[in-house]
Amino acid sequence: MKTHIVSPNQEWLERAKEHILQGGVVAFHTETVYGLGANAFNDEAVKSIFALKGRPADNPLIAHVHRDYDISKIVDEVPAYTEKLRKAFLPGPLTMVYPSKGKVSRYVSCGLDTLAIRVPSSLAAQAFLREVDLPIAAPSANRSKHVSPVTAQHVYDDFEGKIPLILDGGACDGGIESTVLDCTGEIPVILRAGLVTREMIKSVVGACGVYEKKAGERPKSPGMAYKHYAPKCKTAYFTAEEIGQAIVCYREEEEKGGRPYFFLESGFAKELTKKGFRVFDLGETGEQMAQRLYAALRQAETQATLLIAIEPSVRGGVMDGVMNRLTRAFGRTNDET
Ligand code: TXA
Ligand code: MG
């Protein structure tokens, strides 16, 4: 199969729709990361996403819909606060988990009685979803555990020859995946931190919890239990206090004939560049770091033999999501992997 990277004009949108109606898989741009989509009503199509990605069978998918799609067709009664959240944040990088009506394929939610729904704001995503007028089950368009894709080329690198179309909407502005919010209880609870922050949600509905998995419990958002976002090169992770050790680690890699790079926020990046070290500069603010994180990891894996992260100093807001991705990419998470 030849994989085409195409602009989401009417002609290609119609071709994309044909593929979807025939049970095929189409990659598409969103404002967070690229998605790998299939008709959420079609069992075989949904199963093929898991096969393509090498995704564990217990990690549920998000159903993507256009802004005017009537979600009451697929989800049950929802708490009153969800209306405020939809008004405030949708279309946008917030995925809301509702009680499911069980109308979409059972493979979308992997047997859970809930369904995650996202209304992406990107023009390319909206055009595609409107054209098909179906819920599209879509994970991020990367091979399982690999770094999420923020350009059409990243998708191509993981799925060349395996999918027919990539709807190219350019680089993704957001850079990390949507916030996943459990909306089945009395107050909303964040299952995966992302671009819509806890502070933002609290300011609209007053309260917002953050899910913490208790020892031995099956995680509520199963995807969070896996090592994820990992570049193909070796990695190491140090706190800012451990900078001395990080430099020793860099030197040792060079002595072995390797090509180490640092991976860190602007302040340190500037200092270390002056001293002649190779660096990837993630920027200064949480938003910048979110936007650059995956692109930098994808670039790093083609250039570095060892990537050495120094923990950023910025905290709060979008950094909750950035730190979650960073510690997973570098194998530094407390969760079981
Ligand atoms: O920004 C995004 O959310 C991107 C773009 C493509 O929309 N999608 C994405 O999908 O990140 P994926 O499959 O990589 O991550 C989906 C996350 C996983 O952590 C999964 O466990 C969680 O959403 N999830 C999906 N359905 C769920 C459900 N019913 N209950 C709890 N968590 C759910
Ligand atoms: Mg993913």
PDB file of N, CA, C and O in Angstrom, residues 5 64 67 111 113 129 133 138 159 161 165 170 183 187 193 206 215 217 228 267 270 275 314 317 333:
ATOM      1  N   ILE A   5       0.653  11.508   1.900  1.00  0.00           N
ATOM      2  CA  ILE A   5       0.471  12.647   2.804  1.00  0.00           C
ATOM      3  C   ILE A   5      -0.266  13.701   1.985  1.00  0.00           C
ATOM      4  O   ILE A   5       0.253  14.155   0.965  1.00  0.00           O
ATOM      5  N   HIS A  64     -13.717  10.461  18.435  1.00  0.00           N
ATOM      6  CA  HIS A  64     -13.641  11.867  18.018  1.00  0.00           C
ATOM      7  C   HIS A  64     -14.875  12.225  17.205  1.00  0.00           C
ATOM      8  O   HIS A  64     -15.258  11.470  16.298  1.00  0.00           O
ATOM      9  N   ARG A  67     -18.052  19.213  15.873  1.00  0.00           N
ATOM     10  CA  ARG A  67     -18.620  20.064  16.927  1.00  0.00           C
ATOM     11  C   ARG A  67     -20.140  19.998  17.002  1.00  0.00           C
ATOM     12  O   ARG A  67     -20.715  20.287  18.062  1.00  0.00           O
ATOM     13  N   GLY A 111     -14.255  -2.917  26.720  1.00  0.00           N
ATOM     14  CA  GLY A 111     -15.115  -3.568  27.709  1.00  0.00           C
ATOM     15  C   GLY A 111     -15.533  -2.675  28.868  1.00  0.00           C
ATOM     16  O   GLY A 111     -16.354  -3.068  29.689  1.00  0.00           O
ATOM     17  N   ASP A 113     -17.597   0.382  30.762  1.00  0.00           N
ATOM     18  CA  ASP A 113     -18.950   0.875  30.481  1.00  0.00           C
ATOM     19  C   ASP A 113     -18.971   2.391  30.295  1.00  0.00           C
ATOM     20  O   ASP A 113     -19.995   3.049  30.442  1.00  0.00           O
ATOM     21  N   LEU A 129     -14.007  15.071  10.300  1.00  0.00           N
ATOM     22  CA  LEU A 129     -15.084  14.496  11.122  1.00  0.00           C
ATOM     23  C   LEU A 129     -16.455  14.881  10.578  1.00  0.00           C
ATOM     24  O   LEU A 129     -17.408  14.097  10.613  1.00  0.00           O
ATOM     25  N   ASP A 133     -19.073  12.278   9.381  1.00  0.00           N
ATOM     26  CA  ASP A 133     -20.247  12.384  10.253  1.00  0.00           C
ATOM     27  C   ASP A 133     -20.475  11.111  11.082  1.00  0.00           C
ATOM     28  O   ASP A 133     -21.608  10.638  11.233  1.00  0.00           O
ATOM     29  N   ALA A 138      -9.880   6.935  17.674  1.00  0.00           N
ATOM     30  CA  ALA A 138      -8.503   7.254  17.264  1.00  0.00           C
ATOM     31  C   ALA A 138      -7.575   7.411  18.458  1.00  0.00           C
ATOM     32  O   ALA A 138      -7.812   8.256  19.314  1.00  0.00           O
ATOM     33  N   PHE A 159       4.211   4.555  10.012  1.00  0.00           N
ATOM     34  CA  PHE A 159       3.180   3.745   9.326  1.00  0.00           C
ATOM     35  C   PHE A 159       3.295   3.717   7.804  1.00  0.00           C
ATOM     36  O   PHE A 159       2.322   3.375   7.130  1.00  0.00           O
ATOM     37  N   GLY A 161       3.408   2.614   4.253  1.00  0.00           N
ATOM     38  CA  GLY A 161       3.028   1.334   3.632  1.00  0.00           C
ATOM     39  C   GLY A 161       1.914   0.601   4.362  1.00  0.00           C
ATOM     40  O   GLY A 161       1.407  -0.415   3.898  1.00  0.00           O
ATOM     41  N   LEU A 165      -3.748   7.034   3.863  1.00  0.00           N
ATOM     42  CA  LEU A 165      -3.792   8.499   3.853  1.00  0.00           C
ATOM     43  C   LEU A 165      -3.384   9.119   5.186  1.00  0.00           C
ATOM     44  O   LEU A 165      -3.761   8.621   6.251  1.00  0.00           O
ATOM     45  N   GLY A 170      -0.329  20.301   9.018  1.00  0.00           N
ATOM     46  CA  GLY A 170       0.857  20.999   9.518  1.00  0.00           C
ATOM     47  C   GLY A 170       1.279  20.478  10.886  1.00  0.00           C
ATOM     48  O   GLY A 170       0.794  19.443  11.346  1.00  0.00           O
ATOM     49  N   CYS A 183     -15.915  12.157  33.695  1.00  0.00           N
ATOM     50  CA  CYS A 183     -17.119  12.944  33.976  1.00  0.00           C
ATOM     51  C   CYS A 183     -18.265  12.015  34.369  1.00  0.00           C
ATOM     52  O   CYS A 183     -19.419  12.273  34.024  1.00  0.00           O
ATOM     53  N   ILE A 187     -17.887  15.054  40.879  1.00  0.00           N
ATOM     54  CA  ILE A 187     -16.997  16.111  40.359  1.00  0.00           C
ATOM     55  C   ILE A 187     -16.108  15.491  39.281  1.00  0.00           C
ATOM     56  O   ILE A 187     -15.853  14.287  39.300  1.00  0.00           O
ATOM     57  N   ALA A 193      -3.262  14.288  32.565  1.00  0.00           N
ATOM     58  CA  ALA A 193      -3.050  15.741  32.502  1.00  0.00           C
ATOM     59  C   ALA A 193      -2.733  16.140  31.068  1.00  0.00           C
ATOM     60  O   ALA A 193      -2.135  15.372  30.310  1.00  0.00           O
ATOM     61  N   GLY A 206     -15.665  24.775  39.644  1.00  0.00           N
ATOM     62  CA  GLY A 206     -15.443  24.854  41.085  1.00  0.00           C
ATOM     63  C   GLY A 206     -14.553  23.772  41.654  1.00  0.00           C
ATOM     64  O   GLY A 206     -13.731  24.038  42.518  1.00  0.00           O
ATOM     65  N   ALA A 215      -2.378   1.272  45.084  1.00  0.00           N
ATOM     66  CA  ALA A 215      -1.573   0.062  44.841  1.00  0.00           C
ATOM     67  C   ALA A 215      -2.477  -1.132  44.553  1.00  0.00           C
ATOM     68  O   ALA A 215      -3.475  -1.346  45.254  1.00  0.00           O
ATOM     69  N   GLU A 217      -4.658  -1.608  42.299  1.00  0.00           N
ATOM     70  CA  GLU A 217      -5.918  -1.329  41.608  1.00  0.00           C
ATOM     71  C   GLU A 217      -5.693  -1.292  40.084  1.00  0.00           C
ATOM     72  O   GLU A 217      -4.630  -0.872  39.629  1.00  0.00           O
ATOM     73  N   HIS A 228       5.721   4.843  27.871  1.00  0.00           N
ATOM     74  CA  HIS A 228       5.180   5.525  26.718  1.00  0.00           C
ATOM     75  C   HIS A 228       6.157   6.565  26.220  1.00  0.00           C
ATOM     76  O   HIS A 228       7.040   6.976  26.942  1.00  0.00           O
ATOM     77  N   GLY A 267      17.098  27.916  30.260  1.00  0.00           N
ATOM     78  CA  GLY A 267      18.138  28.462  31.138  1.00  0.00           C
ATOM     79  C   GLY A 267      19.399  27.615  31.088  1.00  0.00           C
ATOM     80  O   GLY A 267      20.486  28.084  30.716  1.00  0.00           O
ATOM     81  N   LYS A 270      21.123  27.181  27.501  1.00  0.00           N
ATOM     82  CA  LYS A 270      22.022  28.258  27.070  1.00  0.00           C
ATOM     83  C   LYS A 270      23.390  28.102  27.710  1.00  0.00           C
ATOM     84  O   LYS A 270      24.409  28.211  27.047  1.00  0.00           O
ATOM     85  N   LYS A 275      29.161  26.160  26.938  1.00  0.00           N
ATOM     86  CA  LYS A 275      30.304  25.316  27.346  1.00  0.00           C
ATOM     87  C   LYS A 275      30.629  24.242  26.310  1.00  0.00           C
ATOM     88  O   LYS A 275      31.468  23.388  26.544  1.00  0.00           O
ATOM     89  N   VAL A 314      10.180  24.623  36.014  1.00  0.00           N
ATOM     90  CA  VAL A 314       8.828  25.195  35.942  1.00  0.00           C
ATOM     91  C   VAL A 314       7.816  24.147  36.429  1.00  0.00           C
ATOM     92  O   VAL A 314       7.956  22.963  36.132  1.00  0.00           O
ATOM     93  N   GLY A 317       0.113  24.171  36.098  1.00  0.00           N
ATOM     94  CA  GLY A 317      -0.527  24.354  34.797  1.00  0.00           C
ATOM     95  C   GLY A 317      -0.181  23.221  33.848  1.00  0.00           C
ATOM     96  O   GLY A 317      -0.230  22.034  34.205  1.00  0.00           O
ATOM     97  N   THR A 333       8.988   6.793  35.897  1.00  0.00           N
ATOM     98  CA  THR A 333       7.667   6.929  36.469  1.00  0.00           C
ATOM     99  C   THR A 333       7.530   5.973  37.637  1.00  0.00           C
ATOM    100  O   THR A 333       8.212   4.959  37.687  1.00  0.00           O
TER     101      THR A 333
END
